[in-house]
mmCIF file of C-alpha atoms in Angstrom:
data_model
loop_
_atom_site.group_PDB
_atom_site.id
_atom_site.type_symbol
_atom_site.label_atom_id
_atom_site.label_comp_id
_atom_site.label_asym_id
_atom_site.label_seq_id
_atom_site.Cartn_x
_atom_site.Cartn_y
_atom_site.Cartn_z
ATOM 1 C CA ALA A 1 39.797 27.718 15.879
ATOM 2 C CA PRO A 2 41.157 25.475 18.651
ATOM 3 C CA ASP A 3 43.576 22.790 17.501
ATOM 4 C CA THR A 4 40.983 20.121 18.306
ATOM 5 C CA TYR A 5 37.269 20.361 18.928
ATOM 6 C CA VAL A 6 34.091 18.277 18.993
ATOM 7 C CA GLN A 7 32.250 17.549 15.744
ATOM 8 C CA ASN A 8 29.195 15.452 14.889
ATOM 9 C CA TYR A 9 29.570 12.590 12.412
ATOM 10 C CA GLY A 10 27.514 14.272 9.715
ATOM 11 C CA ASN A 11 29.939 17.191 9.395
ATOM 12 C CA VAL A 12 33.213 15.244 9.458
ATOM 13 C CA ILE A 13 33.217 14.340 5.759
ATOM 14 C CA TRP A 14 32.120 17.828 4.738
ATOM 15 C CA GLY A 15 34.874 19.377 6.850
ATOM 16 C CA ALA A 16 37.448 17.058 5.304
ATOM 17 C CA ALA A 17 36.244 17.730 1.759
ATOM 18 C CA GLN A 18 36.271 21.492 2.286
ATOM 19 C CA GLY A 19 39.766 21.521 3.753
ATOM 20 C CA LEU A 20 38.626 22.590 7.220
ATOM 21 C CA LEU A 21 40.116 19.519 8.888
ATOM 22 C CA GLN A 22 43.351 17.591 8.540
ATOM 23 C CA PRO A 23 43.891 13.835 8.814
ATOM 24 C CA LEU A 24 44.602 12.354 12.206
ATOM 25 C CA ASP A 25 46.409 9.246 10.894
ATOM 26 C CA ASP A 26 49.892 10.519 11.725
ATOM 27 C CA TYR A 27 48.964 11.858 15.159
ATOM 28 C CA VAL A 28 46.908 9.037 16.707
ATOM 29 C CA PRO A 29 48.596 5.608 17.053
ATOM 30 C CA GLN A 30 47.453 2.818 14.741
ATOM 31 C CA ASP A 31 46.248 0.625 17.600
ATOM 32 C CA ALA A 32 43.496 3.156 18.303
ATOM 33 C CA TRP A 33 42.254 2.974 14.698
ATOM 34 C CA ASP A 34 42.406 -0.827 14.657
ATOM 35 C CA ASP A 35 40.225 -0.870 17.769
ATOM 36 C CA LEU A 36 37.301 0.918 16.127
ATOM 37 C CA MET A 37 34.255 -1.031 14.996
ATOM 38 C CA ASP A 38 34.384 -1.549 11.251
ATOM 39 C CA ASN A 39 31.233 0.393 10.451
ATOM 40 C CA VAL A 40 32.326 3.316 12.634
ATOM 41 C CA LYS A 41 35.615 3.554 10.733
ATOM 42 C CA GLU A 42 33.590 4.449 7.657
ATOM 43 C CA PHE A 43 31.883 7.314 9.483
ATOM 44 C CA VAL A 44 35.195 9.141 10.025
ATOM 45 C CA SER A 45 37.042 8.243 6.810
ATOM 46 C CA TYR A 46 37.514 10.333 3.664
ATOM 47 C CA LYS A 47 39.660 9.291 0.711
ATOM 48 C CA GLY A 48 41.561 6.696 2.723
ATOM 49 C CA LYS A 49 42.357 8.955 5.691
ATOM 50 C CA TYR A 50 40.823 9.326 9.146
ATOM 51 C CA TYR A 51 39.532 12.825 9.887
ATOM 52 C CA ALA A 52 38.023 12.305 13.346
ATOM 53 C CA TYR A 53 38.276 10.035 16.343
ATOM 54 C CA PRO A 54 34.846 9.005 17.696
ATOM 55 C CA GLN A 55 33.737 9.435 21.275
ATOM 56 C CA LEU A 56 30.388 7.627 21.171
ATOM 57 C CA VAL A 57 27.558 6.374 19.002
ATOM 58 C CA GLU A 58 23.821 6.713 19.598
ATOM 59 C CA PRO A 59 21.415 4.584 17.549
ATOM 60 C CA ALA A 60 18.454 6.676 16.414
ATOM 61 C CA ILE A 61 15.916 3.824 16.459
ATOM 62 C CA VAL A 62 15.413 1.358 19.315
ATOM 63 C CA LEU A 63 12.130 -0.320 20.255
ATOM 64 C CA PHE A 64 11.301 0.304 23.932
ATOM 65 C CA TYR A 65 8.464 -1.706 25.454
ATOM 66 C CA ARG A 66 6.752 -2.291 28.801
ATOM 67 C CA ALA A 67 7.252 -5.888 29.942
ATOM 68 C CA ASP A 68 4.463 -5.558 32.518
ATOM 69 C CA LEU A 69 1.949 -4.418 29.899
ATOM 70 C CA PHE A 70 3.040 -7.260 27.615
ATOM 71 C CA GLU A 71 2.170 -9.738 30.361
ATOM 72 C CA GLN A 72 -1.185 -8.074 31.004
ATOM 73 C CA ALA A 73 -1.995 -8.377 27.291
ATOM 74 C CA GLY A 74 -1.002 -12.053 27.212
ATOM 75 C CA LEU A 75 2.236 -11.403 25.308
ATOM 76 C CA ASP A 76 5.611 -12.912 26.149
ATOM 77 C CA PRO A 77 7.897 -10.021 27.210
ATOM 78 C CA ASN A 78 10.903 -12.084 26.135
ATOM 79 C CA LYS A 79 9.608 -12.312 22.566
ATOM 80 C CA PRO A 80 9.260 -8.777 21.168
ATOM 81 C CA PRO A 81 7.793 -8.283 17.679
ATOM 82 C CA LYS A 82 10.247 -8.948 14.855
ATOM 83 C CA THR A 83 8.178 -8.242 11.751
ATOM 84 C CA TRP A 84 6.054 -5.266 10.736
ATOM 85 C CA ASP A 85 2.951 -7.448 10.910
ATOM 86 C CA GLU A 86 3.838 -8.605 14.416
ATOM 87 C CA LEU A 87 4.426 -5.019 15.518
ATOM 88 C CA ILE A 88 0.902 -4.087 14.471
ATOM 89 C CA GLU A 89 -0.534 -7.265 16.003
ATOM 90 C CA TYR A 90 1.214 -6.578 19.319
ATOM 91 C CA ALA A 91 0.237 -2.911 19.265
ATOM 92 C CA LYS A 92 -3.431 -3.833 18.786
ATOM 93 C CA LYS A 93 -3.338 -6.133 21.813
ATOM 94 C CA LEU A 94 -1.610 -3.469 23.893
ATOM 95 C CA THR A 95 -3.973 -0.638 22.953
ATOM 96 C CA THR A 96 -6.604 0.197 25.587
ATOM 97 C CA ASP A 97 -8.814 3.176 26.398
ATOM 98 C CA ASP A 98 -5.895 4.712 28.296
ATOM 99 C CA VAL A 99 -2.810 3.467 26.445
ATOM 100 C CA PHE A 100 -1.715 3.549 22.823
ATOM 101 C CA GLY A 101 0.046 0.410 21.660
ATOM 102 C CA LEU A 102 2.899 2.263 19.965
ATOM 103 C CA GLY A 103 4.513 5.666 19.705
ATOM 104 C CA ILE A 104 6.341 6.546 16.480
ATOM 105 C CA PRO A 105 7.961 9.644 15.007
ATOM 106 C CA GLY A 106 4.904 11.642 13.975
ATOM 107 C CA PHE A 107 4.785 14.457 11.464
ATOM 108 C CA GLY A 108 7.243 17.297 11.074
ATOM 109 C CA PRO A 109 11.019 17.613 10.717
ATOM 110 C CA ASN A 110 11.891 14.707 13.002
ATOM 111 C CA VAL A 111 10.409 12.178 10.589
ATOM 112 C CA GLY A 112 12.929 13.331 8.002
ATOM 113 C CA TRP A 113 15.786 11.782 9.967
ATOM 114 C CA ALA A 114 14.059 9.357 12.317
ATOM 115 C CA THR A 115 13.003 7.142 9.405
ATOM 116 C CA TRP A 116 16.409 6.829 7.714
ATOM 117 C CA GLY A 117 16.891 3.437 9.347
ATOM 118 C CA TRP A 118 13.440 2.307 8.224
ATOM 119 C CA GLN A 119 14.214 3.361 4.659
ATOM 120 C CA LEU A 120 17.456 1.387 4.741
ATOM 121 C CA GLN A 121 15.877 -1.771 6.150
ATOM 122 C CA ALA A 122 12.947 -1.631 3.695
ATOM 123 C CA ALA A 123 14.703 -0.621 0.490
ATOM 124 C CA GLY A 124 18.377 -1.287 1.179
ATOM 125 C CA HIS A 125 19.278 2.291 0.259
ATOM 126 C CA LEU A 126 18.389 5.907 0.951
ATOM 127 C CA ALA A 127 16.723 8.554 -1.190
ATOM 128 C CA LEU A 128 19.571 9.392 -3.624
ATOM 129 C CA SER A 129 21.617 7.363 -6.077
ATOM 130 C CA ASP A 130 25.253 6.826 -5.142
ATOM 131 C CA ASP A 131 26.376 9.548 -7.558
ATOM 132 C CA TRP A 132 23.672 11.972 -6.319
ATOM 133 C CA THR A 133 22.249 12.422 -9.819
ATOM 134 C CA LYS A 134 18.702 11.195 -9.198
ATOM 135 C CA ALA A 135 16.132 10.244 -6.600
ATOM 136 C CA THR A 136 15.730 6.558 -5.722
ATOM 137 C CA VAL A 137 12.419 6.577 -3.869
ATOM 138 C CA THR A 138 9.898 4.814 -6.118
ATOM 139 C CA ASP A 139 11.002 1.176 -5.848
ATOM 140 C CA GLN A 140 9.017 -1.478 -4.024
ATOM 141 C CA GLY A 141 11.005 -1.077 -0.821
ATOM 142 C CA TYR A 142 9.922 2.543 -0.427
ATOM 143 C CA VAL A 143 6.352 1.713 -1.416
ATOM 144 C CA ASP A 144 6.237 -1.013 1.243
ATOM 145 C CA PHE A 145 7.698 1.309 3.870
ATOM 146 C CA VAL A 146 5.181 4.088 3.215
ATOM 147 C CA ASN A 147 2.241 1.662 3.155
ATOM 148 C CA PHE A 148 3.404 0.136 6.453
ATOM 149 C CA TRP A 149 3.604 3.591 8.051
ATOM 150 C CA LYS A 150 0.051 4.261 6.854
ATOM 151 C CA ARG A 151 -1.163 0.957 8.312
ATOM 152 C CA LEU A 152 -0.050 2.058 11.767
ATOM 153 C CA TYR A 153 -2.532 4.926 11.550
ATOM 154 C CA ASP A 154 -5.255 2.936 9.795
ATOM 155 C CA GLU A 155 -5.130 0.298 12.546
ATOM 156 C CA LYS A 156 -5.354 3.073 15.181
ATOM 157 C CA VAL A 157 -2.432 1.727 17.204
ATOM 158 C CA VAL A 158 -0.530 5.048 17.214
ATOM 159 C CA PRO A 159 -1.769 8.489 18.283
ATOM 160 C CA GLU A 160 -3.120 10.511 15.359
ATOM 161 C CA GLN A 161 -1.209 13.454 16.776
ATOM 162 C CA PRO A 162 2.145 12.766 18.484
ATOM 163 C CA LEU A 163 1.988 13.010 22.265
ATOM 164 C CA SER A 164 5.473 14.544 22.357
ATOM 165 C CA ASP A 165 8.529 15.156 20.267
ATOM 166 C CA TYR A 166 9.995 11.912 18.896
ATOM 167 C CA THR A 167 13.185 12.373 20.928
ATOM 168 C CA GLU A 168 11.291 12.564 24.236
ATOM 169 C CA MET A 169 10.276 9.598 26.403
ATOM 170 C CA LEU A 170 7.753 11.606 28.424
ATOM 171 C CA PRO A 171 4.489 9.946 27.210
ATOM 172 C CA TYR A 172 6.054 6.502 27.572
ATOM 173 C CA GLY A 173 7.334 7.344 31.037
ATOM 174 C CA GLN A 174 3.905 8.674 32.041
ATOM 175 C CA GLY A 175 2.199 5.463 30.932
ATOM 176 C CA ALA A 176 0.471 6.636 27.739
ATOM 177 C CA LEU A 177 2.424 4.280 25.449
ATOM 178 C CA ALA A 178 3.082 0.542 25.719
ATOM 179 C CA MET A 179 5.832 0.602 23.081
ATOM 180 C CA LYS A 180 7.918 3.508 21.836
ATOM 181 C CA LEU A 181 10.402 4.020 19.024
ATOM 182 C CA CYS A 182 13.158 6.358 20.163
ATOM 183 C CA GLY A 183 16.929 6.659 20.198
ATOM 184 C CA SER A 184 19.129 4.907 22.729
ATOM 185 C CA TRP A 185 19.294 8.126 24.752
ATOM 186 C CA GLY A 186 15.783 7.216 25.926
ATOM 187 C CA LEU A 187 17.369 4.925 28.497
ATOM 188 C CA GLY A 188 19.075 7.897 30.106
ATOM 189 C CA GLN A 189 15.851 9.894 30.162
ATOM 190 C CA LEU A 190 13.982 7.043 31.815
ATOM 191 C CA ALA A 191 16.740 6.575 34.389
ATOM 192 C CA ASN A 192 16.633 10.272 35.297
ATOM 193 C CA ASP A 193 12.898 10.953 35.175
ATOM 194 C CA TYR A 194 11.012 7.640 35.328
ATOM 195 C CA PRO A 195 13.194 5.061 37.103
ATOM 196 C CA GLU A 196 10.157 2.975 38.056
ATOM 197 C CA ILE A 197 9.219 2.653 34.369
ATOM 198 C CA LEU A 198 12.805 1.820 33.438
ATOM 199 C CA GLU A 199 12.593 -1.184 35.766
ATOM 200 C CA VAL A 200 9.783 -2.697 33.667
ATOM 201 C CA THR A 201 11.215 -1.636 30.300
ATOM 202 C CA LYS A 202 12.913 -3.861 27.769
ATOM 203 C CA VAL A 203 14.481 -2.917 24.444
ATOM 204 C CA ALA A 204 14.626 -4.683 21.096
ATOM 205 C CA VAL A 205 15.786 -4.254 17.532
ATOM 206 C CA ALA A 206 13.211 -2.376 15.460
ATOM 207 C CA PRO A 207 10.992 -4.861 13.592
ATOM 208 C CA THR A 208 11.790 -5.440 9.926
ATOM 209 C CA LYS A 209 9.639 -6.290 6.935
ATOM 210 C CA ASP A 210 10.752 -9.935 6.855
ATOM 211 C CA GLY A 211 11.740 -10.369 10.492
ATOM 212 C CA LYS A 212 15.483 -10.635 9.836
ATOM 213 C CA GLN A 213 17.419 -8.548 12.319
ATOM 214 C CA ASP A 214 21.022 -8.968 11.236
ATOM 215 C CA ARG A 215 20.741 -5.831 9.141
ATOM 216 C CA THR A 216 20.614 -2.061 9.403
ATOM 217 C CA THR A 217 17.587 -0.873 11.336
ATOM 218 C CA SER A 218 19.035 2.408 12.549
ATOM 219 C CA THR A 219 21.395 5.160 11.654
ATOM 220 C CA VAL A 220 23.677 6.423 14.390
ATOM 221 C CA GLY A 221 24.603 9.891 15.469
ATOM 222 C CA GLY A 222 27.218 10.908 17.947
ATOM 223 C CA TRP A 223 30.291 12.989 18.572
ATOM 224 C CA THR A 224 33.920 12.920 17.537
ATOM 225 C CA TYR A 225 37.113 14.922 18.029
ATOM 226 C CA VAL A 226 38.701 16.477 14.958
ATOM 227 C CA LEU A 227 41.971 18.219 14.127
ATOM 228 C CA ASP A 228 41.640 21.722 12.699
ATOM 229 C CA ALA A 229 43.320 22.286 9.339
ATOM 230 C CA LYS A 230 45.336 25.162 10.822
ATOM 231 C CA ALA A 231 46.201 23.504 14.118
ATOM 232 C CA ARG A 232 49.425 24.985 15.514
ATOM 233 C CA ASN A 233 50.271 21.927 17.593
ATOM 234 C CA PRO A 234 48.807 18.872 15.811
ATOM 235 C CA GLU A 235 51.127 16.489 17.684
ATOM 236 C CA GLY A 236 49.860 17.716 21.043
ATOM 237 C CA ALA A 237 46.255 17.600 19.867
ATOM 238 C CA GLY A 238 46.738 14.029 18.657
ATOM 239 C CA GLU A 239 48.267 13.010 21.981
ATOM 240 C CA TYR A 240 45.307 14.539 23.806
ATOM 241 C CA ILE A 241 42.722 12.766 21.610
ATOM 242 C CA TYR A 242 44.544 9.463 22.052
ATOM 243 C CA TRP A 243 44.719 9.941 25.824
ATOM 244 C CA LEU A 244 41.036 10.912 26.051
ATOM 245 C CA LEU A 245 39.405 8.482 23.634
ATOM 246 C CA GLY A 246 41.867 5.977 22.193
ATOM 247 C CA SER A 247 43.880 4.543 25.079
ATOM 248 C CA ASP A 248 42.872 3.443 28.601
ATOM 249 C CA GLN A 249 39.675 1.394 28.338
ATOM 250 C CA LYS A 250 38.613 2.162 31.913
ATOM 251 C CA ARG A 251 38.760 5.917 31.337
ATOM 252 C CA CYS A 252 36.465 5.589 28.357
ATOM 253 C CA ALA A 253 34.202 3.026 30.023
ATOM 254 C CA ASP A 254 33.519 5.319 32.970
ATOM 255 C CA PHE A 255 31.820 7.796 30.640
ATOM 256 C CA PHE A 256 29.355 5.197 29.375
ATOM 257 C CA LYS A 257 28.633 3.992 32.908
ATOM 258 C CA VAL A 258 27.817 7.516 34.076
ATOM 259 C CA ALA A 259 25.588 7.940 31.004
ATOM 260 C CA GLY A 260 23.549 4.940 32.135
ATOM 261 C CA TYR A 261 24.654 2.928 29.103
ATOM 262 C CA SER A 262 22.377 5.057 26.926
ATOM 263 C CA LYS A 263 25.338 5.788 24.629
ATOM 264 C CA TYR A 264 27.724 3.213 23.208
ATOM 265 C CA PRO A 265 31.457 2.831 22.666
ATOM 266 C CA PRO A 266 32.823 2.902 19.120
ATOM 267 C CA ARG A 267 35.845 0.849 20.262
ATOM 268 C CA LYS A 268 35.739 -2.947 20.432
ATOM 269 C CA SER A 269 38.034 -3.174 23.445
ATOM 270 C CA VAL A 270 35.974 -0.664 25.441
ATOM 271 C CA ASN A 271 32.821 -2.608 24.677
ATOM 272 C CA ASP A 272 34.542 -5.810 25.828
ATOM 273 C CA TYR A 273 35.797 -4.061 28.985
ATOM 274 C CA ILE A 274 32.291 -2.879 29.835
ATOM 275 C CA MET A 275 30.740 -6.279 29.217
ATOM 276 C CA ALA A 276 33.339 -7.882 31.527
ATOM 277 C CA ASP A 277 32.029 -5.732 34.368
ATOM 278 C CA PRO A 278 29.513 -7.785 36.405
ATOM 279 C CA GLU A 279 27.099 -4.863 36.753
ATOM 280 C CA ALA A 280 27.213 -3.952 33.070
ATOM 281 C CA SER A 281 26.987 -7.546 31.896
ATOM 282 C CA LYS A 282 23.638 -7.803 33.666
ATOM 283 C CA ASN A 283 22.339 -4.780 31.751
ATOM 284 C CA GLU A 284 20.200 -6.498 29.141
ATOM 285 C CA SER A 285 19.395 -3.269 27.291
ATOM 286 C CA MET A 286 23.047 -2.409 26.801
ATOM 287 C CA LYS A 287 23.833 -5.904 25.566
ATOM 288 C CA ILE A 288 21.042 -5.842 22.979
ATOM 289 C CA ILE A 289 21.849 -2.364 21.673
ATOM 290 C CA SER A 290 25.631 -2.820 21.606
ATOM 291 C CA GLU A 291 25.538 -6.291 20.042
ATOM 292 C CA LYS A 292 22.422 -6.306 17.855
ATOM 293 C CA ILE A 293 21.926 -2.699 16.737
ATOM 294 C CA VAL A 294 25.196 -0.731 16.781
ATOM 295 C CA PRO A 295 27.287 -3.190 14.687
ATOM 296 C CA TYR A 296 24.721 -3.039 11.869
ATOM 297 C CA ALA A 297 24.024 0.685 12.113
ATOM 298 C CA ALA A 298 24.719 3.016 9.195
ATOM 299 C CA ALA A 299 25.959 6.570 9.029
ATOM 300 C CA GLU A 300 23.485 9.364 8.567
ATOM 301 C CA PRO A 301 23.225 10.542 4.938
ATOM 302 C CA LEU A 302 25.306 13.512 3.848
ATOM 303 C CA TYR A 303 22.860 14.920 1.334
ATOM 304 C CA ALA A 304 20.798 18.052 1.881
ATOM 305 C CA TRP A 305 18.047 18.128 4.498
ATOM 306 C CA GLU A 306 15.481 19.135 1.863
ATOM 307 C CA ILE A 307 15.762 15.664 0.343
ATOM 308 C CA SER A 308 14.880 13.933 3.602
ATOM 309 C CA MET A 309 11.936 16.282 4.038
ATOM 310 C CA GLU A 310 10.493 15.056 0.744
ATOM 311 C CA ILE A 311 10.153 11.595 2.307
ATOM 312 C CA ASN A 312 8.376 13.222 5.223
ATOM 313 C CA ALA A 313 6.063 14.979 2.740
ATOM 314 C CA ALA A 314 5.342 11.669 0.996
ATOM 315 C CA LEU A 315 4.286 10.093 4.302
ATOM 316 C CA GLU A 316 2.028 13.053 5.051
ATOM 317 C CA ASN A 317 0.478 12.920 1.566
ATOM 318 C CA VAL A 318 -0.425 9.260 2.038
ATOM 319 C CA ILE A 319 -1.590 9.386 5.662
ATOM 320 C CA LEU A 320 -3.278 12.806 5.674
ATOM 321 C CA ASN A 321 -4.098 13.649 2.049
ATOM 322 C CA GLY A 322 -5.307 10.359 0.633
ATOM 323 C CA MET A 323 -2.598 9.786 -1.974
ATOM 324 C CA SER A 324 -1.444 6.281 -2.806
ATOM 325 C CA ALA A 325 2.132 5.424 -1.851
ATOM 326 C CA GLU A 326 3.050 5.264 -5.538
ATOM 327 C CA GLU A 327 1.606 8.730 -6.229
ATOM 328 C CA ALA A 328 3.240 10.312 -3.195
ATOM 329 C CA LEU A 329 6.646 8.820 -3.927
ATOM 330 C CA LYS A 330 6.433 9.816 -7.588
ATOM 331 C CA LEU A 331 5.820 13.390 -6.471
ATOM 332 C CA ALA A 332 8.744 13.142 -4.045
ATOM 333 C CA GLU A 333 10.921 11.834 -6.881
ATOM 334 C CA GLN A 334 9.973 14.794 -9.071
ATOM 335 C CA ASN A 335 10.650 17.312 -6.296
ATOM 336 C CA ILE A 336 13.979 15.746 -5.365
ATOM 337 C CA ASN A 337 15.114 15.623 -9.006
ATOM 338 C CA LYS A 338 14.178 19.284 -9.415
ATOM 339 C CA PHE A 339 16.158 20.114 -6.266
ATOM 340 C CA ILE A 340 19.121 18.188 -7.703
ATOM 341 C CA GLU A 341 18.941 20.123 -10.950
ATOM 342 C CA ASP A 342 18.386 23.542 -9.363
ATOM 343 C CA ASN A 343 21.242 23.123 -6.885
ATOM 344 C CA ASP A 344 23.718 21.121 -8.977
ATOM 345 C CA VAL A 345 23.726 18.489 -6.228
ATOM 346 C CA PRO A 346 26.130 15.983 -7.891
ATOM 347 C CA SER A 347 28.936 18.528 -7.918
ATOM 348 C CA LYS A 348 28.598 18.995 -4.166
ATOM 349 C CA LYS A 349 28.994 15.325 -3.260
ATOM 350 C CA PRO A 350 32.103 15.081 -1.047
#
């Protein structure tokens, strides 16, 4: 392998645990580590060592909404919905014969990961216990989350069948949705394909059950640089990573500017540098995402994909098959626990 290469956050810990990567602590100066946001440090740490240096973060859940349609519906575009109840109330007012009030991750694999942030904000945890020995999906937080997701369909404010893949902004850009839940990359898609819609778009923190927004509402993905376990020139690789990602703020800031501020810096000083730029400081979307979503964001879970798909199955069983939330989550619990037993999941926890 090359001495250094790009790796996503979800595979950093696995690579470290399996001996595929080596720590970067001795090859990247301490000032670069001190500059990272506190939550991002956790994404690249394993047993007290740093195994990657991050390039960017991308929140998976941001609420996009049309300010012009808010005004037409008699809603204040400067006061987006903060609670689940408000989200449904707003979506009802925004729904017309031609426009759905809200677009959400529909059915299929995307729901497995697109709802991680919703699970965290509703229950305060994800689907497995900390020691990976059992499922943790039947408490009131999960019940509330599943029932809320069902309400969106019962109130007919979301399309019964998704108009596009969750990651795409196409139906929003074409005017079929007044609000849309998508990742921060949606800003880049709007800038490239629907600049006229971007001009009337605002973003907000995803609504929470109780309206409090100083909490996790999204997981974040993104990319890092790692050091291969068999690197022949780790010093040179470390110097390169530091030059590229950990030193000159302007060099790093230029990347985010070119990306239309649809991706966000993991370094505090780069964020400050960007916000000191007059053009960037006027970018309301960047300010909201970088200050109100990214600092509270959590890492994506490391456990097997099959576990996340059981949450997707629970949502489908409630919305499509008539199960109660309690019944569907009990079934998910049973299936996850069987998967744990069959695959000796606790022994695989890095």
